[in-house]
Amino acid sequence: MNNTRKCMVGHDDDGGWIFAIVIAIIVIAIVCMIVVYGGAFIGGFHSIKNYILAFKHNVFDSNHNLAEV
């Protein structure tokens, strides 16, 4: 298009690829954050669950076995 006729829906320059790269970087960063924080949450949940099960086994079950003897 020439300077007298402008596009009605956006710009006619070649700067669209810069915007696409910025959006792609933002999307990749968000996906990485979801993976990292999701993995930390799942790992933390399993470590707390295993700690509680080990505590139950070492304290309650050990004392329960001594009472039966």
Tab-separated table of C-alpha atoms in Angstrom:
chain	number	residue	atom	x	y	z
A	1	MET	CA	0.000	0.000	0.000
A	2	ASN	CA	1.093	3.559	-0.495
A	3	ASN	CA	1.154	6.366	2.056
A	4	THR	CA	-2.255	7.736	1.085
A	5	ARG	CA	-4.081	4.455	1.726
A	6	LYS	CA	-3.508	2.870	5.108
A	7	CYS	CA	-4.586	-0.586	6.106
A	8	MET	CA	-7.672	-0.420	8.307
A	9	VAL	CA	-6.839	-3.421	10.509
A	10	GLY	CA	-3.194	-2.880	11.374
A	11	HIS	CA	0.181	-1.620	10.295
A	12	ASP	CA	1.715	-2.305	6.915
A	13	ASP	CA	5.312	-2.285	8.125
A	14	ASP	CA	7.510	-5.336	8.595
A	15	GLY	CA	7.615	-5.137	12.418
A	16	GLY	CA	5.161	-7.992	12.928
A	17	TRP	CA	7.883	-10.600	13.243
A	18	ILE	CA	9.345	-8.777	16.267
A	19	PHE	CA	5.953	-8.914	17.967
A	20	ALA	CA	5.673	-12.627	17.118
A	21	ILE	CA	9.094	-13.330	18.656
A	22	VAL	CA	8.178	-11.436	21.833
A	23	ILE	CA	4.905	-13.366	22.151
A	24	ALA	CA	6.736	-16.672	21.553
A	25	ILE	CA	9.272	-15.859	24.288
A	26	ILE	CA	6.477	-14.975	26.708
A	27	VAL	CA	4.614	-18.209	25.944
A	28	ILE	CA	7.785	-20.296	26.388
A	29	ALA	CA	8.526	-18.544	29.709
A	30	ILE	CA	4.995	-19.212	30.984
A	31	VAL	CA	5.193	-22.898	30.000
A	32	CYS	CA	8.582	-23.213	31.744
A	33	MET	CA	7.199	-21.570	34.893
A	34	ILE	CA	4.231	-23.953	34.936
A	35	VAL	CA	6.552	-26.956	34.582
A	36	VAL	CA	8.973	-25.766	37.284
A	37	TYR	CA	6.368	-24.714	39.846
A	38	GLY	CA	4.175	-27.732	39.093
A	39	GLY	CA	7.134	-30.057	39.590
A	40	ALA	CA	8.073	-28.322	42.839
A	41	PHE	CA	4.501	-28.621	44.111
A	42	ILE	CA	4.220	-32.313	43.190
A	43	GLY	CA	7.666	-33.101	44.621
A	44	GLY	CA	6.903	-31.219	47.816
A	45	PHE	CA	3.601	-33.024	48.209
A	46	HIS	CA	5.234	-36.446	47.817
A	47	SER	CA	8.070	-35.605	50.216
A	48	ILE	CA	5.620	-34.465	52.905
A	49	LYS	CA	3.478	-37.566	52.345
A	50	ASN	CA	6.526	-39.846	52.643
A	51	TYR	CA	7.680	-38.026	55.783
A	52	ILE	CA	4.284	-38.548	57.424
A	53	LEU	CA	4.231	-42.243	56.452
A	54	ALA	CA	7.775	-42.761	57.774
A	55	PHE	CA	6.879	-40.961	61.018
A	56	LYS	CA	3.813	-43.185	61.405
A	57	HIS	CA	5.866	-46.296	60.758
A	58	ASN	CA	8.721	-45.336	63.086
A	59	VAL	CA	6.688	-43.937	65.995
A	60	PHE	CA	3.211	-45.412	66.074
A	61	ASP	CA	3.831	-48.836	64.565
A	62	SER	CA	7.046	-49.394	66.566
A	63	ASN	CA	5.321	-48.522	69.833
A	64	HIS	CA	2.331	-50.649	68.923
A	65	ASN	CA	4.580	-53.672	68.347
A	66	LEU	CA	6.236	-53.196	71.768
A	67	ALA	CA	2.839	-53.179	73.476
A	68	GLU	CA	1.956	-56.553	71.955
A	69	VAL	CA	5.096	-58.278	73.301
